[in-house]
Coordinates of C-alpha atoms and ligand atoms in Angstrom, one line a residue:
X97 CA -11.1 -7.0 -29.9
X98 CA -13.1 -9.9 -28.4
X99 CA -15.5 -8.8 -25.6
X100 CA -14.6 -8.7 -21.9
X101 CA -14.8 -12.0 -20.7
X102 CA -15.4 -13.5 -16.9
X103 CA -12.0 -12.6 -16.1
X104 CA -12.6 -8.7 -16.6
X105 CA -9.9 -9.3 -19.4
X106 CA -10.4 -8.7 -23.2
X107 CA -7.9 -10.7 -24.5
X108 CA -7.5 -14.9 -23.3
X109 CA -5.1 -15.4 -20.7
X110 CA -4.4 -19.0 -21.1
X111 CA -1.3 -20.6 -21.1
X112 CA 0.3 -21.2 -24.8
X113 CA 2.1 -24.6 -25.3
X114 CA 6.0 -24.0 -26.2
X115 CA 5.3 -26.1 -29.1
X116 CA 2.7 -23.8 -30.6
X117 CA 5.5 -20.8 -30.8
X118 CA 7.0 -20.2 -34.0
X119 CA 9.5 -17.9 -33.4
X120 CA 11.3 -16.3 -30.5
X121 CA 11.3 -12.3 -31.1
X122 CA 13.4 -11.9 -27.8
X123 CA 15.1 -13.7 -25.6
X124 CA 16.7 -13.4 -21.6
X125 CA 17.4 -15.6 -19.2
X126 CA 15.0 -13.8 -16.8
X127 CA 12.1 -12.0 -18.1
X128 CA 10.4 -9.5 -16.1
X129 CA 6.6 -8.4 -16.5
X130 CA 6.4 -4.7 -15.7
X131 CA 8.8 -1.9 -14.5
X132 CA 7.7 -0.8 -11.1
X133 CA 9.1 -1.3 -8.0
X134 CA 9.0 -5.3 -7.6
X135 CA 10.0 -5.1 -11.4
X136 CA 13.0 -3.1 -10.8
X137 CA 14.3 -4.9 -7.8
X138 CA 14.1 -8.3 -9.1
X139 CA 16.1 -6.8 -12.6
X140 CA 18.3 -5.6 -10.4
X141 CA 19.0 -8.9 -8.2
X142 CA 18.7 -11.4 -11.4
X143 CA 21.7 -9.0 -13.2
X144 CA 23.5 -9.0 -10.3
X145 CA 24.2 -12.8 -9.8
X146 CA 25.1 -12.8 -13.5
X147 CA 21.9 -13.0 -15.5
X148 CA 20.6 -11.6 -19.0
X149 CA 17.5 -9.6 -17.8
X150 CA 14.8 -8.3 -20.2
X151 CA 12.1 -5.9 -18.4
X152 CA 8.9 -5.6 -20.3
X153 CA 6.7 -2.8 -19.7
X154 CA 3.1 -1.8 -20.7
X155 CA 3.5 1.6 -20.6
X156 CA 6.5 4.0 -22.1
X157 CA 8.4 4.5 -19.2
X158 CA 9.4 2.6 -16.2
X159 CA 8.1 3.7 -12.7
X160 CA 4.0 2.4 -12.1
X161 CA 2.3 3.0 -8.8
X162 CA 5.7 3.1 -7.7
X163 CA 7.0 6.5 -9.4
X164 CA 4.0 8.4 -8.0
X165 CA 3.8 7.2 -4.4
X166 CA 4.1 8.7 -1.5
X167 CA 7.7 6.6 -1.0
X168 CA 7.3 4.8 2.8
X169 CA 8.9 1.8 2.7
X170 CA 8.3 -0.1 5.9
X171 CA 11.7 -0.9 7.4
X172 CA 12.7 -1.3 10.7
X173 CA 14.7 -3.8 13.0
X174 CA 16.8 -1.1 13.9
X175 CA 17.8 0.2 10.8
X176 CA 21.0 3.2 10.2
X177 CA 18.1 5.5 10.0
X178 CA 16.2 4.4 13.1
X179 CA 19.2 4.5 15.5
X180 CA 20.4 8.0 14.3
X181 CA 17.4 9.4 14.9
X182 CA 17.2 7.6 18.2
X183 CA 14.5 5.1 18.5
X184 CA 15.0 1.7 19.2
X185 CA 13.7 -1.3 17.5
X186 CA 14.0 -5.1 16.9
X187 CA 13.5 -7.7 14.3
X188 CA 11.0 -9.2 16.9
X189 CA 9.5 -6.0 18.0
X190 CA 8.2 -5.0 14.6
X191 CA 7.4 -8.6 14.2
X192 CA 5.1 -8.4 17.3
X193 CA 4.1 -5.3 15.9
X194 CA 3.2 -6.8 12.2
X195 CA 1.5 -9.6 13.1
X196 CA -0.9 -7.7 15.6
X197 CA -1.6 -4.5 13.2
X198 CA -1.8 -6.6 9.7
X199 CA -4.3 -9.3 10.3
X200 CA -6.2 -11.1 10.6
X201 CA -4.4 -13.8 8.6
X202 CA -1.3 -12.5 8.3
X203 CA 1.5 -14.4 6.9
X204 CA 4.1 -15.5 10.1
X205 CA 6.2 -17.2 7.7
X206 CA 6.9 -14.0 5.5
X207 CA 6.5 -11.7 8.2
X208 CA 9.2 -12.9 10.3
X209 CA 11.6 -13.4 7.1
X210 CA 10.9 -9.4 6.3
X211 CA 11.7 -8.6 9.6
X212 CA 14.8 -9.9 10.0
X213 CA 15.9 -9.3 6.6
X214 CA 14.8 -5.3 7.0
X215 CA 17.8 -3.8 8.1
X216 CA 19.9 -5.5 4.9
X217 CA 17.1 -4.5 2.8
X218 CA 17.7 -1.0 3.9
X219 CA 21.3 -1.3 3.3
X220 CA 20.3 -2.7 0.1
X221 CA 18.4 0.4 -1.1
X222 CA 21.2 3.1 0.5
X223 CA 23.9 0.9 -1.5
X224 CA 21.7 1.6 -4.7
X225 CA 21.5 4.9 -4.6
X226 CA 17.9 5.9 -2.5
X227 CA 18.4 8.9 -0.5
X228 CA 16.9 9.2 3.3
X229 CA 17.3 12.2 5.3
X230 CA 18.0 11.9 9.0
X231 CA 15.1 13.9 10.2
X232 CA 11.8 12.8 11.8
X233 CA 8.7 14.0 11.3
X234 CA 6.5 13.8 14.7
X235 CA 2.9 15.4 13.5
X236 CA -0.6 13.6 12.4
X237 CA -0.5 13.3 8.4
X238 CA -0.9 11.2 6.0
X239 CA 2.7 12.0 4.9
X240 CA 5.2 14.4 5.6
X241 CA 4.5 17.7 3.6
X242 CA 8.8 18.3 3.9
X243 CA 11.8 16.1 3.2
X244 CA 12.1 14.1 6.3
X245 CA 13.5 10.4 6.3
X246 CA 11.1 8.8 8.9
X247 CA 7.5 8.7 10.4
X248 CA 5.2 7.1 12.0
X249 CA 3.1 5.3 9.1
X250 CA 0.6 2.6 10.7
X251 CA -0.4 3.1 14.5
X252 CA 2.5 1.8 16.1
X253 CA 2.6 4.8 18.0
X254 CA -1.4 4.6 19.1
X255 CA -3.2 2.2 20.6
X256 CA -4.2 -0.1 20.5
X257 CA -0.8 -1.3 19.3
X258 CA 1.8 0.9 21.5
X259 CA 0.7 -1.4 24.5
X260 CA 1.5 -4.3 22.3
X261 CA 4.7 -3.8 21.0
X262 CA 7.5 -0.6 21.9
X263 CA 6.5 1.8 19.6
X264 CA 9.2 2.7 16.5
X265 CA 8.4 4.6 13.8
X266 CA 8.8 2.8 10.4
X267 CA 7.8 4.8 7.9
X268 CA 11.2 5.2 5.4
X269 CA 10.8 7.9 2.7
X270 CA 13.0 8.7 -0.1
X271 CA 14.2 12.5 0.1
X272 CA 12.8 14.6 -2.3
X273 CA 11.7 18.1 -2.0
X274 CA 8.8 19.3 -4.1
X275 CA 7.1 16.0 -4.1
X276 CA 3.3 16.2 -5.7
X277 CA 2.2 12.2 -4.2
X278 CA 0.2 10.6 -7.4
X279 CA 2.2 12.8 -9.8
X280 CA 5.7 12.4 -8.8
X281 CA 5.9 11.5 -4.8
X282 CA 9.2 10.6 -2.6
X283 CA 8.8 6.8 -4.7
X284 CA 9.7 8.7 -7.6
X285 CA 13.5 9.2 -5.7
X286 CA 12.9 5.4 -4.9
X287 CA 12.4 4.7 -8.4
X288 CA 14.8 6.2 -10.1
X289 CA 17.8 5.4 -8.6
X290 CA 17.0 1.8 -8.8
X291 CA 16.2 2.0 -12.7
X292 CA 19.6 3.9 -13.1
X293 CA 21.3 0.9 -11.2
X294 CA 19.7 -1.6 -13.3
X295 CA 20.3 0.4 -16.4
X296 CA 24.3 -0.1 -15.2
X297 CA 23.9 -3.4 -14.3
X298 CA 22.6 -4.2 -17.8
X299 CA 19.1 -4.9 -18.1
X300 CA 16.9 -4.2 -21.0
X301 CA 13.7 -2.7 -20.8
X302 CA 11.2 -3.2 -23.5
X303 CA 8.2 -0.8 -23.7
X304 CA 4.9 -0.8 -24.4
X305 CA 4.7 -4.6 -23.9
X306 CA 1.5 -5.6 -23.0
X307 CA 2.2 -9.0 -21.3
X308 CA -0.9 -11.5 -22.0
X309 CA -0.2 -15.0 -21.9
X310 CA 2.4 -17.4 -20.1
X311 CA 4.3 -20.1 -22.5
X312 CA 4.7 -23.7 -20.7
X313 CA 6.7 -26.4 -21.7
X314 CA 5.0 -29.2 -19.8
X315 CA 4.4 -27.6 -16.6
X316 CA 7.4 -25.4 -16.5
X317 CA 6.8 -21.6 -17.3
X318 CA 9.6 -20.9 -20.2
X319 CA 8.5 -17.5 -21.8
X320 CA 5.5 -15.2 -22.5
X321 CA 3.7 -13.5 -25.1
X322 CA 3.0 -9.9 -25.3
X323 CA 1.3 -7.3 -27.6
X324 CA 3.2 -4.2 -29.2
X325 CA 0.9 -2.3 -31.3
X326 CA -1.1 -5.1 -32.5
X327 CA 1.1 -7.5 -32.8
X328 CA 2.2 -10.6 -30.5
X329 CA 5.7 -11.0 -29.6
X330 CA 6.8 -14.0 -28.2
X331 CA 9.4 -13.9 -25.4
X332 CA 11.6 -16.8 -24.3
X333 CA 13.2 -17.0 -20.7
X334 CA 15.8 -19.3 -20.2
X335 CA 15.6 -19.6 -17.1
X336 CA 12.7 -17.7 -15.4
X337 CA 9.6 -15.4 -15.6
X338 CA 9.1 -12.9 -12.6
X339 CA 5.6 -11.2 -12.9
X340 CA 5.6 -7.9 -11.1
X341 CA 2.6 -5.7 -12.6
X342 CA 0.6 -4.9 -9.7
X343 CA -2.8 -5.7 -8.2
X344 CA -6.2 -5.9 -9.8
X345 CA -7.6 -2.8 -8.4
X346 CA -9.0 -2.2 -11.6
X347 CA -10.2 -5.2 -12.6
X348 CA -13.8 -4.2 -12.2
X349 CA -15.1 -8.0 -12.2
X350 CA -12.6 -9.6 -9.8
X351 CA -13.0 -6.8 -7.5
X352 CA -16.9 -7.7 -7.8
X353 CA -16.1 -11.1 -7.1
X354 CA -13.5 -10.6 -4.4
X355 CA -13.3 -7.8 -2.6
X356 CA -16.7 -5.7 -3.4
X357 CA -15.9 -3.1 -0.8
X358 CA -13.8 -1.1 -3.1
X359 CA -16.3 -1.6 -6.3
X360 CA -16.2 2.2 -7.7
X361 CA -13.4 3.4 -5.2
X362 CA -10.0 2.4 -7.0
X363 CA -7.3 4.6 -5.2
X364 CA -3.5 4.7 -5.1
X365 CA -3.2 2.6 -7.7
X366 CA -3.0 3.0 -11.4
X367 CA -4.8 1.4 -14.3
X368 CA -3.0 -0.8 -15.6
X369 CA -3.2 -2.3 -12.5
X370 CA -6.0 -4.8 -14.1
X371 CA -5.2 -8.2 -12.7
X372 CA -3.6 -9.9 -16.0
X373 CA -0.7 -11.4 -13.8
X374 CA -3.0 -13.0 -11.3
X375 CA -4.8 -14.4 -14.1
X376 CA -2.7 -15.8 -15.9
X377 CA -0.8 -17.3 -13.4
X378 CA -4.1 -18.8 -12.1
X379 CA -4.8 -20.1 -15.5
X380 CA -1.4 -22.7 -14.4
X381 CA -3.2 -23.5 -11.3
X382 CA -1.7 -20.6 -9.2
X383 CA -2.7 -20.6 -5.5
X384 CA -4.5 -17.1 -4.2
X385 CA -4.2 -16.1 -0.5
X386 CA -6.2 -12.9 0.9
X387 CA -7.8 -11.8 -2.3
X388 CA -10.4 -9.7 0.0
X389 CA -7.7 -7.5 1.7
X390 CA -7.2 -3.8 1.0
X391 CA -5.4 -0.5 1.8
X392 CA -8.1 1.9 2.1
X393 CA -7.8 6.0 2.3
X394 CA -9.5 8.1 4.2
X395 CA -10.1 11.9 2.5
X396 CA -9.6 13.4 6.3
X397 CA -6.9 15.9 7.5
X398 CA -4.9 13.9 10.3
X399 CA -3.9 17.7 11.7
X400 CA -8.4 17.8 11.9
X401 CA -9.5 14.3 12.6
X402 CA -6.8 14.0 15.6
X403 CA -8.5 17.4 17.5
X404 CA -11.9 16.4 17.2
X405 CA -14.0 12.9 17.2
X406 CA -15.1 10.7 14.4
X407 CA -18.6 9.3 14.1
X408 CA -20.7 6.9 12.2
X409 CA -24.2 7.0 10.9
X410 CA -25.7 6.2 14.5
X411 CA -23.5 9.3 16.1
X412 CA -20.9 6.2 17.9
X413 CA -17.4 7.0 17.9
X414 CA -15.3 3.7 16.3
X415 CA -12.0 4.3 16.2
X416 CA -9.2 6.6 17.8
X417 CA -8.7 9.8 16.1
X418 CA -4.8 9.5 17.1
X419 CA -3.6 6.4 14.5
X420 CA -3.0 5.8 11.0
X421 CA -5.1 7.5 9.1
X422 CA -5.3 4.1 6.8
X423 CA -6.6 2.2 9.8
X424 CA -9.2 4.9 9.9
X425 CA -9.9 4.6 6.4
X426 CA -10.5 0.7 7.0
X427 CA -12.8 1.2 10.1
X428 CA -14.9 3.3 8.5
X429 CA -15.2 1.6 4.7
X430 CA -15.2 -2.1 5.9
X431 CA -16.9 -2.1 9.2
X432 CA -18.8 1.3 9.7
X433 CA -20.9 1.3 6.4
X434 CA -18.3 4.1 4.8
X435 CA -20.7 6.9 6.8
X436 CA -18.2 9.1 9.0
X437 CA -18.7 12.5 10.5
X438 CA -16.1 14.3 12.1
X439 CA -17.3 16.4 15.4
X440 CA -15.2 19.4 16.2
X441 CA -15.5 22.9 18.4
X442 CA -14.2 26.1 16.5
X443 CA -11.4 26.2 18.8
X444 CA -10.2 22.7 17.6
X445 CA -10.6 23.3 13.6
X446 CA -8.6 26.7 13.8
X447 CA -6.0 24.8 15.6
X448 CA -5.6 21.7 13.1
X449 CA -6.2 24.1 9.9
X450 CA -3.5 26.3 11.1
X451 CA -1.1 23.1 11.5
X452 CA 1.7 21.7 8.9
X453 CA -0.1 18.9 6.8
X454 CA 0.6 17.1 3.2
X455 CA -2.9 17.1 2.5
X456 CA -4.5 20.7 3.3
X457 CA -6.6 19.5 0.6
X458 CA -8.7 17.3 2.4
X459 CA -9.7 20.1 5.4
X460 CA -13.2 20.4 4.3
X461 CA -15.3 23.0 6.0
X462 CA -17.7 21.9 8.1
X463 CA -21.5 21.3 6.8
X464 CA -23.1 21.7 10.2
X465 CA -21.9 24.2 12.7
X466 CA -24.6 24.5 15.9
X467 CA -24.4 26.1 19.7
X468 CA -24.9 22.6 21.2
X469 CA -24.4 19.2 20.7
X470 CA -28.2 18.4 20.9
X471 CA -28.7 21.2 18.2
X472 CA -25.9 19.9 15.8
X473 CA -27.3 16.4 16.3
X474 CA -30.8 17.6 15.3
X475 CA -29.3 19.5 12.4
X476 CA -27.6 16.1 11.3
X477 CA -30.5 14.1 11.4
X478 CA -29.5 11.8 13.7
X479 CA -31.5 9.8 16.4
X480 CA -31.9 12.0 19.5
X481 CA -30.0 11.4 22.5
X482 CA -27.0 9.8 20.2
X483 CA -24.3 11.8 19.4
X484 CA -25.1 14.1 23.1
X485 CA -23.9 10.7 25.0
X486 CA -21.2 10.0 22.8
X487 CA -20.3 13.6 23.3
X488 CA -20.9 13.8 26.5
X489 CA -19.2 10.1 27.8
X490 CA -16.3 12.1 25.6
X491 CA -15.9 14.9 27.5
X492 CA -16.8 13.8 31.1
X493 CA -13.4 11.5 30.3
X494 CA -11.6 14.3 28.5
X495 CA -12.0 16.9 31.6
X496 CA -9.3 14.0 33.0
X497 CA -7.0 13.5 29.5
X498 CA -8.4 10.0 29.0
X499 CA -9.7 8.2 26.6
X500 CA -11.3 4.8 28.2
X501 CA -13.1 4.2 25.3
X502 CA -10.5 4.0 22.2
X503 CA -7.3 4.8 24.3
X504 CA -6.8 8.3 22.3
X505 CA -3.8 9.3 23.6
X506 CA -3.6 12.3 26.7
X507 CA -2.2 15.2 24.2
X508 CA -5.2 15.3 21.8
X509 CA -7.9 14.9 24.5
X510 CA -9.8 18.0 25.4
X511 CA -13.3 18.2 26.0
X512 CA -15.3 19.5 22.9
X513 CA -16.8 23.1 23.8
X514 CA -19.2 25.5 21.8
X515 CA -19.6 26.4 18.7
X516 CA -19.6 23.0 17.8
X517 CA -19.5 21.8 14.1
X518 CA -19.5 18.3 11.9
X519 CA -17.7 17.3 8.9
X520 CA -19.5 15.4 6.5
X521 CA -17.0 12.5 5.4
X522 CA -19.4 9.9 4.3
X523 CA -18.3 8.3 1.1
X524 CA -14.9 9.7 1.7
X525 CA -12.4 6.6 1.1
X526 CA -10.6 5.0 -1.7
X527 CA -8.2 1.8 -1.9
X528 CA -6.5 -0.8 -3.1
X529 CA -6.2 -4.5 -3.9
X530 CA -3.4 -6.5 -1.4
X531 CA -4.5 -10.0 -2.0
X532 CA -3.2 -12.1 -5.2
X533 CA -0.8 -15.2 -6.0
X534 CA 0.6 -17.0 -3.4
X535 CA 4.6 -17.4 -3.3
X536 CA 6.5 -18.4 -0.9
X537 CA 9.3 -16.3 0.7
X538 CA 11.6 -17.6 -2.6
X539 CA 9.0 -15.7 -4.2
X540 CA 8.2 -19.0 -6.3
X541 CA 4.4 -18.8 -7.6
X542 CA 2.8 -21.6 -5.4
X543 CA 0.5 -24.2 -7.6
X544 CA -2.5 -24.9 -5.5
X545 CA -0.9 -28.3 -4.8
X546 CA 1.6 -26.0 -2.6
X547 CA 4.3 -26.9 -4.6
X548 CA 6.0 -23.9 -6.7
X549 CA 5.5 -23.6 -10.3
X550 CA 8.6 -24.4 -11.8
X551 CA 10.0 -21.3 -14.1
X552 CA 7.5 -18.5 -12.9
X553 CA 7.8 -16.4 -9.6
X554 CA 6.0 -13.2 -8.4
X555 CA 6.4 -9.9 -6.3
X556 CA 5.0 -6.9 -5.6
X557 CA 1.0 -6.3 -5.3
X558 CA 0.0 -9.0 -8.0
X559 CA 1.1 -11.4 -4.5
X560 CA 0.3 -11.3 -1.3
X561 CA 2.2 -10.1 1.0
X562 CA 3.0 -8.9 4.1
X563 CA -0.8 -7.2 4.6
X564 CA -4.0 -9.7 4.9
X565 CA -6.6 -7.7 7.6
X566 CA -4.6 -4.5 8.2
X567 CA -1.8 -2.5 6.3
X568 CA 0.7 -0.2 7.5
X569 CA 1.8 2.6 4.6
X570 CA 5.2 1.3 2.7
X571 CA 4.4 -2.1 3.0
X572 CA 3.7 -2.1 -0.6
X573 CA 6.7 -0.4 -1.3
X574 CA 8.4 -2.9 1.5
X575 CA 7.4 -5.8 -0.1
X576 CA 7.3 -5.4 -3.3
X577 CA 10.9 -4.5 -3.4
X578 CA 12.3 -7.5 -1.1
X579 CA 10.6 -9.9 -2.6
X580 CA 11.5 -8.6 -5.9
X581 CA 14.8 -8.8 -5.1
X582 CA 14.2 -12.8 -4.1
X583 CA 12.2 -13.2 -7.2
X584 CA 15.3 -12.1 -9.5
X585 CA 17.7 -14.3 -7.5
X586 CA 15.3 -17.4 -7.6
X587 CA 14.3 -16.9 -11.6
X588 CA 17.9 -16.2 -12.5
X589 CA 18.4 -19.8 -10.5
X590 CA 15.8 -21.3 -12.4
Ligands
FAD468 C1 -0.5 8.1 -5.0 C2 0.0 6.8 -4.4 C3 0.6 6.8 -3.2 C4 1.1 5.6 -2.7 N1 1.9 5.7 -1.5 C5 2.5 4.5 -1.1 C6 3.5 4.6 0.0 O1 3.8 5.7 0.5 N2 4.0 3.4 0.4 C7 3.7 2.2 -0.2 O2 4.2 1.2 0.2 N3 2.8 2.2 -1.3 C8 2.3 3.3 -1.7 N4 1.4 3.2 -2.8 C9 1.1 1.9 -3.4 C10 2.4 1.4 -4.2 O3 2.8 2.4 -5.1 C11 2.0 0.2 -5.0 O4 1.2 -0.7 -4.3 C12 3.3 -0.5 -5.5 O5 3.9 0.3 -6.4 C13 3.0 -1.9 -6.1 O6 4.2 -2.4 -6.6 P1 4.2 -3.3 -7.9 O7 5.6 -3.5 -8.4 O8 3.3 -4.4 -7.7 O9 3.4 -2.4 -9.0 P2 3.8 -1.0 -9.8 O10 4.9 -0.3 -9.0 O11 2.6 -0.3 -10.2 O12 4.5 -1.7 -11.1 C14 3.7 -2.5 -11.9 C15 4.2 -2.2 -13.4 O13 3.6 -3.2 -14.2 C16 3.2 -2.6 -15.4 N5 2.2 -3.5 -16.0 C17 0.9 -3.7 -15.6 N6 0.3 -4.6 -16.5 C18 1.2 -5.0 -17.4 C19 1.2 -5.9 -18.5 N7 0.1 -6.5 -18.8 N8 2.4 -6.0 -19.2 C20 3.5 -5.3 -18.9 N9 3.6 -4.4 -17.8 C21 2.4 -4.3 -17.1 C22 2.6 -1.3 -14.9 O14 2.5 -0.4 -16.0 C23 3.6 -0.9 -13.9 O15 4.7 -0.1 -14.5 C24 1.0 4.4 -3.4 C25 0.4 4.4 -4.6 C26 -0.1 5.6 -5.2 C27 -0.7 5.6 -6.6

């Protein structure tokens, strides 16, 4: 195997003429790299208007990131689900809400096109099969630890964003009881009914397809070559190629070289997650948008963090305790040096450790527990007088419920009392890639030129999206699987 070259790849990932291929081993009219959730969507969409579909897959079975996510899919617009569980919501209030919570940078074009096209897409996914409960689930979490069908999943609830636009919750989950998230999570009941559907509708699925290289005739994209076992298969497609194999979270190199915040902190993704399609597709000339974006976890308890106050290196709070936990996770790993400390009394811990969360794994006990907040500031090592004001400027607003500083809303502010104690969180996040090819909202790979590359198209987190600054949870979910579905319909087009 030839060393890992510039690209983080082993293998070359430049485009092979049509001229140069001997023989055809398959053949489809639309070919589909990888069998996640954009994969599965475009399948289904390209069978449905009548084309041969061939999926090939890297791994043995379909599913990817998908199959062990946590399931949100961002859908709103006043979808079935929304309006029986009575909250209101527009195509142009969760567009207001988008563009503020997702940039900077986000993409108005694609944003507004999602939005209006989110209350189909949820038809879409009820049609095919996905179960969603009507139940909401109200409490700080990451998830819900039950079955229920909607949540709140990125701030729209807390400020600063419910001042911007009326809040709705957005957060869709497949229902699925007994869900393990990163073994088999509520986008495993996302996943499989779509495959089933596909499976009906058709398409063939190919596995253990390592797809490598695009084939050009010219500069259309006609086919591509994979490796099974050693050997290269070549793999015509009449009419298109959708690439749908996820981001390069693990692409060690191009994470160097774009978006060095997450070097050594890989998370929700999975390993084959390496980048390939972006290269190759780059190799044609492919345009890149947002390449430095990412999702980022943070390894807090929402049912903890939300009762207490969070805290960088120089004892400031930086964020409200109250909204997505992601958000959280991106405050403190982009712009607060990835050092957090969470300050809470005794009272406040028992409270949130006795509360329902999906991730009673990440209550941590605390590493410094003191009489004071001058002695627990001591103990901590940080500057004197620091963490005292920030408690104190805390509290003297908390005796009123308010929270002038980050807007925390009135029903988790209470003063912090004694015995006071700090969480040690520094280091504590994870994340992914959400920058990639460019397409537009055909989901046609965009040469740098701007125009589209004629045969090849994209979805799902080897794109960009929705995200560019921010992210909400299930937009990758959200994404991936609309503009999968346009991906199918424009390849089977050709
Ligand atoms: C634990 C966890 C929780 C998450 N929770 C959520 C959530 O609640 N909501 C949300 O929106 N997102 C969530 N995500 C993220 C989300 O799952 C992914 O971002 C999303 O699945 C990306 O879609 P995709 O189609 O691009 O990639 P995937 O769904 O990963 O599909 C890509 C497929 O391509 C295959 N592939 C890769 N390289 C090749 C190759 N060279 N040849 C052939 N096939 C290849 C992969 O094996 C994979 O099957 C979570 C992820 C994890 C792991």
């Amino acid at each position: 195997m030839a060393p890992a070259n510039s690209t983080g790849s082993a293998h070359s990932i430049r485009p092979v003429a049509v001229d140069d291929v001997d023989t055809w081993h398959l053949e489809a009219d639309v070919v589909v790299a990888g069998y996640g959730i954009a994969g599965v969507s475009a399948a289904i969409e390209a069978a449905r208007v009548g084309a041969d579909v061939l999926v090939l897959e890297r791994t043995s079975g379909w599913g990817g990131a998908a199959a062990l996510a946590g399931g949100f899919i961002y859908l709103g617009g006043g979808t079935p689900l929304q309006k029986a569980l009575g909250f209101e919501d527009t195509p142009e209030n969760m567009k207001t809400f988008m563009m503020a919570a997702l940039g900077p940078g986000a993409d108005e074009e694609k944003i507004t096109d999602y939005c209006n096209g989110s209350v189909e897409h949820y038809n879409w996914l009820v049609d095919n099969g996905v179960p969603f409960k009507e139940s909401f689930y109200g409490q700080p979490g990451w998830e819900t630890p039950f079955d229920d069908g909607l949540m709140y999943s990125g701030g729209e609830n807390a400020a600063p964003f419910n001042a911007i636009a009326a809040q709705a919750p957005r957060g869709h989950v497949p229902q699925m009881s007994d869900k393990r998230t990163g073994e088999k999570g509520g986008g495993f009941m996302l996943m499989k009914p779509l495959v089933e559907t596909a499976e009906k509708l058709g398409v063939r699925a190919e596995h253990d397809m390592r797809v490598q290289r695009l084939v050009v005739d010219g500069d259309r994209v006609v086919g591509i070559i994979a490796k099974r076992y050693g050997k290269e298969v070549a793999v015509r497609a009449r009419t298109g190629v959708v690439l749908a194999m996820g981001s390069f979270a693990y692409n060690e190199s191009m994470v160097e070289s774009y978006a060095p915040r997450l070097i050594g902190r890989p998370g929700a993704a999975i390993e084959e997650h390496d980048g390939t399609a972006i290269r190759m597709a780059q190799a044609l000339g492919a345009d890149l948008a947002h390449m430095d974006a990412s999702e980022v976890a943070f390894f807090g308890d929402p049912q903890l963090m939300v009762r207490g106050i969070l805290v960088n290196g120089r004892g400031q709070r930086y964020v409200n305790e109250d909204t997505y936990p992601g958000r959280i996770g991106q405050e403190t790993l982009l712009r607060n040096n990835n050092e957090a400390y969470l300050i809470i009394d005794e009272a406040a811990y028992d409270e949130g450790a006795g509360a329902d969360s999906s991730t009673p794994f990440f209550r941590f006990r605390p590493k410094w527990v003191a009489e004071t907040a001058a002695e627990l500031e001591s103990e901590m090592g940080l500057p004197e007088g620091t963490l005292q004001s920030t408690v104190e400027v805390y509290n003297r607003h908390a005796e009123r419920g308010e929270d002038p500083v980050f807007g925390k809303k009135p029903e988790w502010v209470k003063p912090i009392g004694s015995p006071i104690a700090a969480l040690d969180l520094r280091g504590f996040t994870a994340g992914f890639t959400l920058g990639g090819l460019r397409t537009s909202i055909q989901s046609e790979v965009l040469h740098v030129s701007g125009e589209p590359i004629p045969g090849l198209f994209a979805a799902g987190r080897c794109t960009a999206g929705v995200c560019a600054g921010g992210y909400a949870s299930g937009t990758s979910l959200g994404d991936g699987s609309f503009y999968g579905r346009r991906a199918g319909i424009s390849a089977a087009k050709g």
